[in-house]
Amino acid sequence: MSNNNIFSTKVEYLKGVGPQKAALLNTELSIFNFGDLIAHYPFRHEDRTKFYKIDEIEDDLPYVQIKGRITRKEFVGEGKGKRLTAQLRDDTGVLELVWFKGGKWVDKQIQEGVSYIVFGKPQRFGYKFSISHPEMELITAETKLEGKLTPVYHTSEKMKVKRLDSKGISTLMLTLLKNTYEHIQETLPEYLLNEYHFLPKKLAVVYAHFPKDPDLLNQAQERLKFEELFFMQLKLMATKMGKKTEKFRGQVFGKIPTLKEFYDNHLPFDLTGAQKRVVREIFEDMKSGFQMNRLLQGDVGSGKTIVAFICMLMAIDNGAQACLMAPTEILSQQHYVGLKEHADKIGVSIALLTGSTKAKERRLIDEQLRSGELKIIVGTHALIEDKVDFQNLGLCVIDEQHRFGVAQRAALWKKTSLAPPHILVMTATPIPRTLAMTVYGDLDVSVIDELPAGRKPIVTTHRTDANRLRVFGFMKEEIEKGRQVYVVYPLIEESEKLDYKNLMDGYESICRAFPGMPVSIVHGRMKPEDKDFEMQRFVKGETKIMVATTVIEVGVNVPNASVMVIENAEKFGLAQLHQLRGRVGRGAEQSYCILMTGKKLSKDGKFRLETMCRTNNGFEIADADLKLRGPGDIEGTQQSGILNLKFADISKDATVLQDARKLAEKILEEDPDLTLPEHAIIKAQQARFAKRETNWSRIS
Ligand SMILES: Nc1ncnc2c1ncn2[C@@H]1O[C@H](COP(=O)(O)OP(=O)(O)OP(=O)(O)O)[C@@H](O)[C@H]1O
């Protein structure tokens, strides 16, 4: 067998596997060949370097390892309760071992008067401890009594039945590593191994499974962690740099007469420092000659709309058109209203195109887009339908990127006969820096990390249902001052009916508590026109209270609203709570967010509420969210596959990630095609990743 394909050998050819176990490995763990199996790294190691004496056992030990002799063994109980018990004795005391079902098999394996190493979780019964279903290892002349770190592998119930428990996998792994060790190829150049004092790949792989001591385990993990992040970043960087080639030439937008006129005479407020910086960054891209792919992150209410408008003017000033796509009709409409206010001041044509645009109006829009008469178009994904043709689309702004897939972004590219449009993705969901570097590693990132002057931080408090009357009293006071109030209810799919009832009950109790007060209600079961009508009433200030489900989560802008009451706040995730809170605090008034819950809260629920009360900073909240949920759950990461990491944890390994990214950048800058001899090894590994799904730790 040649070096190259030993890792592609089917797993059933490994000694000890056979067709049945192979089938289980395939279906339960997606392990098909030797390479897959090696990459099934243990998720932890049990420290079996320590042996306990029986009198050292105490409460709350996760597991203990004891050397002792079996002094008595017997079956007790009847029928289903029948079990095997044995006494293990050392020079400090006696411990009971118990096997429930399956005791018969164990009975044959262990003998009275013989010594064993016993491993398991101790449980207290009265004064005594016992261990059920311990692992037993016969002590022989070959047994190494100095102990070891034992790998613990993920497995499944079905696999356990076929003796593919963690120990079973460990046995296979040992055989496999003995047979393939010599074939494991180095993947990092020697100069890097020396610079970072990394273990060679072969050793790192072996020690990640079977370390001799905790220090070697650590060294192995550090190396493999770095390698994962390095190759991931290398791929993202290469994509990003690759875009700056002939193929991705962009339209050059260097003239800005209208923009200047708008800036000098019509800007309704001074831009914040962060807004100015971001505008400059985007302008640099737009005139660079390469296509822009930029992510604009701005916390809720940080003023992304005006930035988007200014960028649109850059395109328009150079004879191109601009579009803005939003995920929902309500949002497109709002963006349209917001942008139109600016556009009207300097005579730039703008229109709204959504699923509900009437046929006649739509025909006109289509015509004007084709002729180039219409400069800005705002809409939902209706915009990227095949029928829509632009004369020359120069900039596409996408709001809330998560809901648009890559395919949709690509579809936009076809909308122009010249170079592809510049793309600006706006998101109000702050993404932790580490995550942005990975998920959006191929985009450039701009951040608006400053709120407009004069904004007062929103005061957030947590109240229980017992305080409801006082909360109503507070709402009344604010409304009397001329402000408006949101009351938001969760709507979660599994319990939709129940939640809907909660919402309606809440609406009725508010109508009772505020007799004669105009109250709006908006929820997902309403027709779009009705939703819109109610929203507009609230926007215009005709209604004072808006009772709603999370449909109002993103983007709604009613600066006069100063109180956000969130019912059943414990049911929301952090990102969502932060978004909802961002609907207030958009004007100059002091705003409040009141998180209502029942008395009992889970640990996570409590943490979320405390985080919300502690900070208004979206990035801090995003970091807390990442720690709480892990990267896999953060919106937008699941499909990307990019986070297929075994060793690195981007919520903890920010520094390693930074280092790996810098290194990838440096290498590609010096040697973009990896042609230097010392980089051949990296190039080979990169080619392997290019061929298949990104599993950054698979051995090939
Ligand atoms: N530099 C500024 N000075 C004062 N007010 C500003 C400034 N920039 C924006 N605003 C105002 O702040 C409010 C929020 O702006 P905008 O709607 O653009 O926020 P956003 O970043 O889109 O937030 P969200 O994602 O929450 O919708 C608007 O009323 C806008 O007019």
XYZ file of C-alpha atoms and ligand atoms in Angstrom:
731
model
C 0.000 0.000 0.000
C 1.456 3.363 -0.941
C 1.921 6.162 1.517
C -0.731 8.234 -0.088
C -3.708 6.079 0.328
C -3.264 4.057 3.483
C -5.564 6.568 5.177
C -8.229 5.991 2.551
C -8.323 2.280 3.390
C -11.821 1.235 4.420
C -12.168 0.896 8.139
C -13.388 -2.715 7.908
C -9.893 -3.762 6.853
C -8.560 -2.836 10.268
C -7.855 -5.861 12.455
C -10.653 -6.211 14.974
C -13.296 -4.305 13.007
C -15.253 -6.624 10.686
C -18.427 -5.813 8.752
C -20.770 -5.296 11.724
C -18.552 -2.857 13.559
C -17.643 -1.151 10.289
C -21.326 -0.574 9.570
C -21.768 0.967 13.000
C -18.745 3.208 12.608
C -20.134 4.342 9.239
C -23.634 5.102 10.371
C -23.085 6.291 13.919
C -19.910 8.337 13.566
C -19.437 8.811 9.806
C -16.146 6.998 10.059
C -15.442 5.279 6.759
C -11.701 4.924 6.479
C -8.485 4.930 8.477
C -8.091 8.704 8.165
C -11.574 9.304 9.563
C -10.932 6.985 12.476
C -7.660 8.639 13.471
C -9.418 11.993 13.440
C -11.951 10.662 15.927
C -9.943 12.197 18.737
C -10.935 11.615 22.358
C -13.069 14.408 23.818
C -11.259 14.096 27.132
C -8.749 11.988 28.973
C -9.209 10.393 32.329
C -6.285 10.887 34.551
C -5.349 7.413 35.599
C -2.031 8.510 36.936
C -3.526 8.548 40.411
C -4.512 5.553 42.485
C -6.861 6.132 45.400
C -6.880 4.237 48.662
C -10.354 3.112 49.679
C -10.381 5.353 52.762
C -9.571 8.385 50.542
C -12.853 8.142 48.628
C -15.123 11.079 49.306
C -18.278 12.631 47.889
C -18.302 14.261 44.441
C -15.282 12.517 42.941
C -16.063 11.996 39.246
C -14.148 8.739 39.189
C -11.541 6.847 41.168
C -8.965 4.210 40.380
C -8.137 1.671 43.053
C -5.875 -1.356 43.331
C -7.364 -4.131 45.443
C -8.263 -7.767 45.870
C -11.702 -9.306 45.466
C -12.511 -10.987 48.779
C -16.109 -12.037 48.262
C -18.469 -12.266 45.330
C -22.163 -13.254 45.310
C -25.497 -12.790 43.583
C -28.145 -11.074 45.718
C -31.810 -10.225 45.146
C -34.410 -11.922 42.988
C -35.882 -11.554 39.484
C -35.275 -8.180 37.940
C -33.529 -6.903 41.056
C -30.979 -9.715 40.932
C -27.442 -8.363 40.901
C -23.840 -9.406 41.361
C -21.926 -7.836 44.226
C -18.259 -8.133 45.108
C -16.055 -6.811 47.873
C -12.851 -5.085 46.949
C -10.314 -4.786 49.733
C -7.079 -2.829 50.083
C -4.972 -2.093 53.159
C -7.293 0.763 54.186
C -10.800 -0.635 53.830
C -13.510 -2.380 51.848
C -15.533 -1.106 48.879
C -18.611 -2.687 47.344
C -18.808 -3.296 43.588
C -22.192 -3.938 41.943
C -23.374 -5.193 38.568
C -27.035 -5.116 37.761
C -28.184 -6.759 34.518
C -25.357 -8.609 32.801
C -23.804 -9.700 36.051
C -23.519 -13.241 34.725
C -20.896 -12.344 32.190
C -18.862 -10.427 34.759
C -19.150 -13.331 37.205
C -17.062 -15.432 34.807
C -14.446 -12.722 34.390
C -13.580 -11.959 38.004
C -12.387 -14.285 40.678
C -12.156 -14.198 44.441
C -8.675 -13.858 45.871
C -7.337 -12.114 42.736
C -6.109 -8.481 42.448
C -7.564 -5.937 39.993
C -7.353 -2.299 39.051
C -10.894 -0.989 39.463
C -12.121 2.203 37.835
C -15.469 3.944 38.157
C -17.630 6.568 39.804
C -18.094 6.103 43.541
C -21.570 6.588 45.017
C -22.438 6.925 48.654
C -24.960 4.659 50.361
C -25.196 5.670 54.017
C -21.658 5.470 55.374
C -20.332 3.267 52.652
C -19.288 3.906 49.067
C -19.948 1.561 46.202
C -19.203 1.567 42.465
C -21.653 0.169 39.955
C -20.406 -1.345 36.741
C -16.738 -0.516 37.292
C -14.099 -1.235 34.697
C -11.932 -4.120 35.901
C -8.397 -4.849 34.801
C -6.612 -7.954 35.990
C -3.232 -7.162 37.531
C -0.549 -9.287 35.879
C 3.207 -9.103 35.649
C 2.810 -6.834 32.570
C 0.382 -4.355 34.095
C 1.950 -0.957 34.367
C 1.073 0.269 37.813
C 2.406 3.781 37.317
C -0.888 4.665 35.667
C -1.682 6.614 32.473
C -4.002 9.106 30.826
C -6.819 7.138 29.280
C -8.633 8.515 26.229
C -12.408 8.807 26.371
C -14.112 8.628 22.964
C -17.575 9.599 21.862
C -19.650 6.552 21.109
C -23.334 5.637 21.041
C -25.657 3.224 22.817
C -25.889 1.067 19.702
C -22.117 0.887 19.510
C -21.709 0.008 23.158
C -23.814 -3.107 22.656
C -21.313 -4.288 20.043
C -18.357 -3.616 22.345
C -17.552 -0.386 20.598
C -17.567 1.560 23.814
C -14.822 4.045 24.510
C -12.485 1.251 25.518
C -13.295 -0.700 22.355
C -12.521 2.313 20.191
C -9.335 2.857 22.120
C -8.185 -0.693 21.345
C -8.853 -0.174 17.631
C -7.082 3.158 17.713
C -3.996 1.595 19.220
C -3.852 -1.044 16.468
C -4.447 1.574 13.802
C -1.782 3.944 15.060
C 0.760 1.118 15.312
C 0.088 0.240 11.659
C -0.010 3.731 10.234
C 2.279 5.788 12.434
C 5.065 5.771 9.868
C 2.774 7.112 7.168
C 1.553 10.206 8.995
C 2.973 13.106 7.053
C 4.260 16.346 8.430
C 2.024 19.286 7.480
C 3.960 22.284 8.786
C 7.382 23.387 7.501
C 10.361 22.783 9.698
C 11.025 26.444 10.341
C 7.586 26.794 11.914
C 8.046 23.691 14.039
C 11.252 25.202 15.341
C 9.867 28.664 15.805
C 6.841 27.526 17.777
C 8.523 24.509 19.406
C 5.810 22.262 18.063
C 5.844 18.476 18.293
C 6.221 16.710 14.946
C 2.859 15.786 13.453
C 3.270 12.039 14.015
C 3.900 12.470 17.699
C 1.201 15.080 18.089
C -1.363 12.680 16.628
C -0.251 9.776 18.792
C -0.115 11.841 21.976
C -3.476 13.442 21.297
C -4.838 9.899 21.646
C -2.413 8.238 24.023
C -0.346 10.790 25.917
C 2.291 9.630 28.354
C 1.589 12.518 30.663
C -0.547 15.680 30.867
C 2.260 17.849 29.544
C 2.609 15.845 26.331
C -1.144 15.859 25.893
C -1.086 19.594 26.157
C 1.752 19.948 23.665
C -0.043 17.687 21.200
C -3.292 19.600 21.516
C -1.589 22.972 21.168
C 0.053 21.949 17.941
C -3.113 20.443 16.436
C -5.167 23.433 17.532
C -2.775 25.844 15.879
C -2.706 23.769 12.740
C -6.496 23.693 12.448
C -6.784 27.436 12.805
C -3.817 28.068 10.539
C -5.140 26.043 7.603
C -8.604 27.458 8.059
C -7.257 31.007 7.996
C -4.979 30.199 5.093
C -7.964 29.109 3.068
C -9.993 32.195 3.950
C -7.054 34.505 3.323
C -6.284 32.887 0.007
C -9.901 33.370 -1.067
C -9.818 36.971 0.037
C -6.540 37.715 -1.699
C -7.574 35.697 -4.747
C -10.461 38.081 -5.189
C -8.037 40.913 -5.649
C -7.038 39.624 -9.050
C -8.031 40.387 -12.590
C -11.154 38.252 -12.306
C -12.505 40.405 -9.520
C -11.810 43.771 -10.985
C -14.320 46.191 -9.624
C -15.872 49.335 -10.987
C -13.889 52.392 -10.021
C -15.962 54.989 -8.177
C -13.734 57.989 -7.684
C -15.981 61.006 -8.386
C -18.200 62.315 -5.610
C -19.932 65.612 -6.538
C -23.453 64.735 -5.281
C -22.032 63.114 -2.198
C -20.127 66.281 -1.438
C -23.212 68.410 -1.967
C -25.221 66.150 0.351
C -22.487 66.058 2.942
C -21.961 69.808 2.996
C -25.568 70.958 2.854
C -28.069 68.242 3.730
C -26.588 65.976 6.365
C -29.102 66.091 9.241
C -26.450 65.585 11.941
C -22.695 65.328 12.299
C -21.456 61.841 11.622
C -19.845 60.083 14.528
C -16.107 59.389 14.333
C -16.839 55.728 13.692
C -19.266 56.519 10.870
C -16.681 58.777 9.218
C -13.988 56.135 9.503
C -16.217 53.497 7.967
C -17.211 55.786 5.092
C -13.507 56.354 4.394
C -12.768 52.612 4.468
C -15.565 51.949 2.028
C -14.539 54.787 -0.280
C -10.992 53.396 -0.395
C -12.442 50.057 -1.540
C -14.753 51.594 -4.083
C -12.015 53.477 -5.864
C -9.400 50.728 -5.580
C -10.298 48.977 -8.812
C -11.109 45.720 -7.032
C -14.521 44.475 -6.105
C -15.473 45.288 -2.521
C -16.772 42.566 -0.215
C -17.210 44.243 3.101
C -19.085 43.416 6.257
C -20.362 46.438 8.136
C -21.041 45.658 11.745
C -22.770 48.229 13.838
C -24.498 47.816 17.116
C -28.223 48.473 17.230
C -28.957 52.143 16.624
C -25.377 53.004 15.684
C -26.462 54.630 12.425
C -25.782 52.226 9.591
C -28.507 53.607 7.320
C -26.858 56.936 6.666
C -23.564 55.197 5.955
C -25.314 52.972 3.443
C -26.867 56.017 1.796
C -23.544 57.834 1.490
C -22.019 54.750 -0.125
C -24.908 54.581 -2.556
C -24.087 58.121 -3.613
C -20.536 56.997 -4.437
C -21.999 54.575 -6.982
C -24.549 57.032 -8.327
C -21.968 59.774 -8.756
C -20.142 57.472 -11.135
C -23.075 56.564 -13.325
C -24.051 53.349 -11.540
C -27.133 52.227 -9.593
C -27.448 50.940 -6.040
C -29.773 48.529 -4.321
C -30.566 47.615 -0.740
C -31.990 44.234 0.153
C -33.641 43.521 3.493
C -35.019 40.262 4.837
C -38.651 41.305 5.369
C -41.230 43.629 3.848
C -41.524 45.704 7.012
C -37.787 46.259 7.037
C -37.528 47.088 3.344
C -40.308 49.560 3.783
C -38.576 51.190 6.723
C -35.282 51.409 4.910
C -37.093 52.868 1.949
C -38.731 55.573 4.050
C -35.413 56.355 5.786
C -33.393 56.522 2.560
C -36.051 58.428 0.647
C -35.881 61.236 3.157
C -32.209 61.719 2.295
C -32.571 61.001 -1.435
C -35.370 63.555 -1.914
C -33.144 66.298 -0.585
C -30.735 65.953 -3.471
C -33.072 64.714 -6.160
C -31.911 61.109 -6.398
C -34.624 58.738 -7.658
C -35.562 55.854 -5.381
C -38.247 53.133 -5.370
C -39.450 50.196 -3.306
C -39.916 46.752 -4.815
C -41.364 43.889 -2.788
C -43.608 40.903 -3.325
C -46.670 43.093 -2.895
C -45.733 45.770 -5.428
C -48.590 46.039 -7.940
C -47.945 44.730 -11.453
C -48.278 48.099 -13.136
C -45.917 49.828 -10.765
C -43.531 46.961 -11.035
C -43.414 47.237 -14.827
C -42.497 50.870 -14.505
C -39.771 50.117 -11.974
C -38.366 47.387 -14.217
C -38.254 49.758 -17.136
C -36.583 52.512 -15.183
C -34.013 50.137 -13.742
C -33.141 48.948 -17.229
C -32.850 52.455 -18.614
C -30.796 53.630 -15.649
C -33.324 56.341 -14.803
C -33.965 54.836 -11.374
C -30.890 55.144 -9.179
C -31.780 53.414 -5.927
C -34.011 50.428 -5.444
C -34.902 49.032 -2.038
C -36.587 45.684 -1.541
C -36.822 42.146 -0.346
C -35.365 39.202 -2.229
C -37.885 39.990 -4.963
C -35.008 42.161 -6.145
C -32.886 39.283 -7.251
C -35.543 37.529 -9.264
C -34.447 36.907 -12.810
C -36.800 39.494 -14.232
C -35.070 42.407 -12.568
C -32.425 43.908 -14.830
C -30.270 46.879 -14.042
C -28.607 49.176 -16.478
C -25.528 49.050 -14.274
C -25.725 47.856 -10.699
C -22.693 49.271 -8.908
C -23.373 48.675 -5.231
C -25.511 46.190 -3.427
C -26.153 46.694 0.259
C -27.475 43.620 2.036
C -29.038 44.131 5.437
C -28.953 41.279 7.946
C -26.841 38.915 5.965
C -27.749 35.737 7.823
C -30.969 35.360 6.023
C -29.465 35.657 2.586
C -27.460 32.694 1.423
C -24.288 32.727 -0.580
C -26.247 31.614 -3.646
C -28.405 34.701 -3.398
C -25.374 36.913 -3.153
C -23.964 35.243 -6.241
C -27.210 35.814 -8.147
C -26.678 39.531 -7.782
C -23.462 39.341 -9.677
C -25.294 38.423 -12.811
C -27.242 41.650 -12.643
C -24.645 43.695 -14.381
C -22.860 43.594 -17.664
C -19.795 45.382 -16.353
C -17.651 44.346 -13.392
C -19.515 42.731 -10.462
C -21.155 45.174 -8.048
C -19.459 46.119 -4.832
C -21.073 44.353 -1.907
C -21.676 45.787 1.520
C -23.227 43.417 4.032
C -24.723 45.159 7.048
C -25.436 43.381 10.267
C -26.764 44.681 13.547
C -25.974 41.445 15.306
C -22.557 42.070 16.725
C -20.395 39.089 16.042
C -17.483 38.388 18.340
C -14.263 39.312 16.590
C -13.039 35.745 16.616
C -16.186 34.496 14.971
C -16.151 37.276 12.387
C -12.597 36.267 11.527
C -13.686 32.745 10.840
C -17.177 32.869 9.430
C -16.641 36.039 7.447
C -12.895 35.599 7.057
C -13.145 36.257 3.343
C -14.820 39.626 3.857
C -13.208 42.831 5.024
C -14.804 44.076 8.199
C -15.751 47.594 9.239
C -17.172 48.313 12.640
C -19.271 51.234 13.871
C -18.401 51.020 17.522
C -19.716 54.364 18.673
C -23.256 55.578 19.245
C -24.403 59.043 18.121
C -23.732 61.742 20.689
C -26.444 62.508 23.212
C -27.735 58.959 23.454
C -28.312 57.954 27.028
C -27.529 54.329 27.849
C -30.720 52.316 28.181
C -31.532 51.431 31.779
C -32.309 47.712 31.977
C -34.055 46.072 34.919
C -35.358 42.640 35.731
C -38.851 42.366 37.282
C -41.005 39.391 38.165
C -44.706 39.003 37.516
C -45.383 40.098 41.104
C -44.267 43.634 40.141
C -46.642 43.882 37.199
C -48.825 46.665 38.596
C -45.799 48.839 39.246
C -44.557 48.199 35.722
C -47.963 49.289 34.373
C -47.739 52.394 36.559
C -44.331 53.193 35.090
C -45.589 52.726 31.531
C -48.403 55.151 32.280
C -45.973 57.806 33.533
C -43.839 57.525 30.407
C -46.847 57.709 28.094
C -48.037 60.796 29.948
C -44.653 62.351 29.149
C -45.513 61.778 25.484
C -43.505 58.634 24.879
C -44.470 55.255 23.443
C -44.071 51.733 24.776
C -43.411 48.277 23.310
C -44.593 45.116 25.037
C -43.086 42.050 23.397
C -44.095 38.416 23.751
C -42.102 35.404 22.627
C -43.467 33.240 19.903
C -41.754 29.934 19.765
C -42.782 27.379 17.236
C -43.312 24.316 19.415
C -45.737 26.071 21.690
C -47.139 28.474 19.149
C -50.735 28.054 20.305
C -49.917 28.639 23.926
C -47.736 31.645 23.157
C -50.414 33.072 20.953
C -52.854 32.773 23.820
C -50.343 34.513 26.124
C -50.030 37.323 23.632
C -53.794 37.802 23.354
C -54.247 37.594 27.138
C -51.499 40.160 27.539
C -53.121 42.431 24.986
C -56.459 42.221 26.784
C -54.964 42.896 30.193
C -53.170 45.951 28.813
C -56.384 47.233 27.234
C -58.066 46.796 30.641
C -55.224 48.476 32.542
C -55.095 51.415 30.099
C -58.758 52.179 29.346
C -59.229 54.508 26.400
C -55.560 54.280 25.359
C -54.956 53.432 21.677
C -53.041 50.130 21.592
C -51.584 48.402 18.521
C -51.030 44.710 18.133
C -48.803 42.993 15.578
C -48.097 39.275 15.249
C -47.144 36.698 12.673
C -50.684 35.423 12.051
C -51.868 38.757 10.690
C -52.046 39.583 6.999
C -49.065 41.674 5.845
C -51.331 44.659 5.052
C -52.847 44.592 8.539
C -49.432 44.307 10.137
C -48.248 47.217 8.110
C -51.268 49.315 8.978
C -50.771 48.758 12.711
C -47.026 49.432 12.459
C -47.688 52.676 10.663
C -50.169 53.787 13.328
C -47.529 53.269 15.955
C -44.795 54.915 13.867
C -47.021 57.967 13.442
C -47.667 58.072 17.185
C -51.401 57.410 16.838
C -51.118 54.420 19.152
C -49.120 54.629 22.360
C -48.516 50.981 23.135
C -47.376 48.331 20.686
C -48.068 44.779 21.805
C -46.149 42.470 19.518
C -44.289 39.265 18.982
C -40.691 39.318 17.862
C -41.705 40.406 14.362
C -40.473 43.799 15.447
C -37.083 42.427 16.355
C -34.880 43.910 13.705
C -34.610 47.366 12.352
C -37.825 49.004 13.516
C -37.068 52.652 14.129
C -39.461 54.696 16.251
C -37.252 57.230 18.072
C -40.128 58.326 20.305
C -40.506 54.878 21.879
C -38.720 54.851 25.218
C -39.877 51.719 27.044
C -39.422 48.113 25.984
C -41.146 45.541 28.165
C -40.120 41.978 27.291
C -42.461 39.311 28.643
C -41.115 35.819 29.430
C -37.685 37.288 28.889
C -36.063 34.029 29.992
C -37.278 32.404 26.792
C -35.151 34.653 24.574
C -31.521 34.254 23.632
C -29.046 37.031 24.368
C -28.721 38.223 20.791
C -32.469 38.504 20.488
C -32.872 40.348 23.788
C -30.226 42.814 22.701
C -31.934 43.352 19.350
C -35.274 43.919 21.029
C -33.799 46.337 23.524
C -32.245 48.195 20.601
C -35.733 49.248 19.483
C -35.673 51.875 22.255
C -32.962 54.368 23.092
C -32.991 55.645 19.523
C -33.904 59.211 20.381
C -32.540 61.690 22.898
C -34.846 60.588 25.757
C -33.808 58.313 28.598
C -35.043 54.840 27.672
C -35.806 51.736 29.672
C -35.896 48.019 29.067
C -37.844 45.897 31.541
C -37.255 42.159 31.460
C -40.252 40.310 32.924
C -39.943 36.714 34.110
C -41.514 34.294 36.528
C -39.750 33.616 39.824
C -37.898 30.458 38.870
C -35.034 30.746 36.415
C -32.521 28.281 35.034
C -28.818 28.969 35.549
C -28.408 30.032 31.927
C -31.560 32.128 32.058
C -30.219 33.968 35.072
C -26.877 34.545 33.382
C -28.596 36.018 30.326
C -30.697 38.422 32.374
C -27.719 39.476 34.468
C -25.667 40.106 31.333
C -28.440 42.256 29.879
C -28.772 44.312 33.074
C -24.998 44.722 33.304
C -24.155 45.999 29.824
C -25.511 47.721 26.729
C -22.494 46.823 24.659
C -23.433 44.480 21.828
C -19.951 43.055 21.487
C -19.755 42.171 25.157
C -23.136 40.521 24.856
C -22.058 38.615 21.779
C -19.005 37.341 23.631
C -21.147 36.220 26.563
C -23.448 34.515 24.097
C -20.565 32.709 22.461
C -19.375 31.458 25.837
C -22.849 30.336 26.795
C -23.856 28.591 23.635
C -20.624 27.717 21.894
C -19.937 28.716 18.317
C -22.033 25.966 16.754
C -25.256 27.603 17.792
C -24.564 31.144 16.768
C -26.718 32.065 13.835
C -25.082 31.683 10.480
C -22.342 29.309 11.498
C -24.035 25.942 11.160
C -24.206 25.816 7.407
C -20.791 27.245 6.894
C -18.930 24.092 7.967
C -16.003 26.356 8.574
C -16.217 25.746 12.276
C -15.538 22.074 11.936
C -12.867 22.281 14.590
C -11.788 19.461 16.866
C -9.158 21.122 19.006
C -9.695 24.832 18.789
C -12.568 26.568 20.506
C -12.952 30.011 19.094
C -14.707 31.233 22.214
C -11.504 30.533 24.151
C -8.653 30.473 21.691
C -8.777 34.042 20.434
C -5.022 34.526 20.810
C -4.072 31.385 18.930
C -6.545 32.387 16.241
C -4.950 35.821 15.927
C -1.483 34.283 15.669
C -2.587 31.746 13.096
C -4.276 34.463 11.063
C -1.245 36.734 11.130
C 1.007 33.902 10.088
C -1.301 32.904 7.223
C -1.385 36.500 6.063
C 2.382 36.885 6.251
C 3.053 33.691 4.337
C 0.584 34.558 1.587
C 1.909 38.073 1.257
C 5.465 36.838 0.804
C 4.595 33.804 -1.251
C 1.038 34.080 -2.639
C 1.192 30.868 -4.673
C 3.202 28.959 -2.071
C 5.952 28.243 -4.559
C 8.912 28.509 -2.166
C 10.374 25.070 -1.392
C 9.761 25.456 2.335
C 6.074 26.013 1.636
C 5.593 22.906 -0.502
C 4.370 21.063 2.546
C 1.716 23.714 3.243
C 0.653 23.749 -0.366
C 0.186 19.981 -0.328
C -2.000 20.155 2.750
C -3.965 23.060 1.316
C -4.635 21.045 -1.816
C -6.037 18.235 0.336
C -8.459 20.644 1.987
C -9.478 22.079 -1.359
C -10.678 18.662 -2.480
C -13.090 17.879 0.283
C -15.296 19.221 3.004
C -13.396 21.142 5.604
C -12.591 18.845 8.437
C -9.462 20.548 9.558
C -8.067 17.674 11.568
C -8.598 14.716 9.278
C -5.456 12.795 8.486
C -4.694 12.020 4.869
N -24.341 60.640 13.686
C -25.596 60.643 14.121
N -26.020 61.598 14.987
C -27.285 61.599 15.444
N -28.230 60.714 15.092
C -27.880 59.749 14.231
C -26.554 59.661 13.695
N -26.499 58.590 12.882
C -27.730 58.035 12.885
N -28.564 58.713 13.688
C -29.988 58.412 13.987
O -29.974 57.267 14.834
C -31.099 56.414 14.582
C -30.616 55.027 14.307
O -29.950 54.969 13.076
P -30.131 53.744 12.101
O -31.573 53.394 11.968
O -29.332 53.961 10.903
O -29.461 52.651 13.011
P -29.000 51.226 12.609
O -27.545 51.172 12.793
O -29.582 50.846 11.309
O -29.626 50.387 13.788
P -30.545 49.090 13.766
O -29.699 48.020 13.241
O -30.890 48.949 15.184
O -31.706 49.423 12.910
C -31.834 57.045 13.426
O -32.922 57.761 13.951
C -30.804 57.970 12.798
O -31.387 59.086 12.171
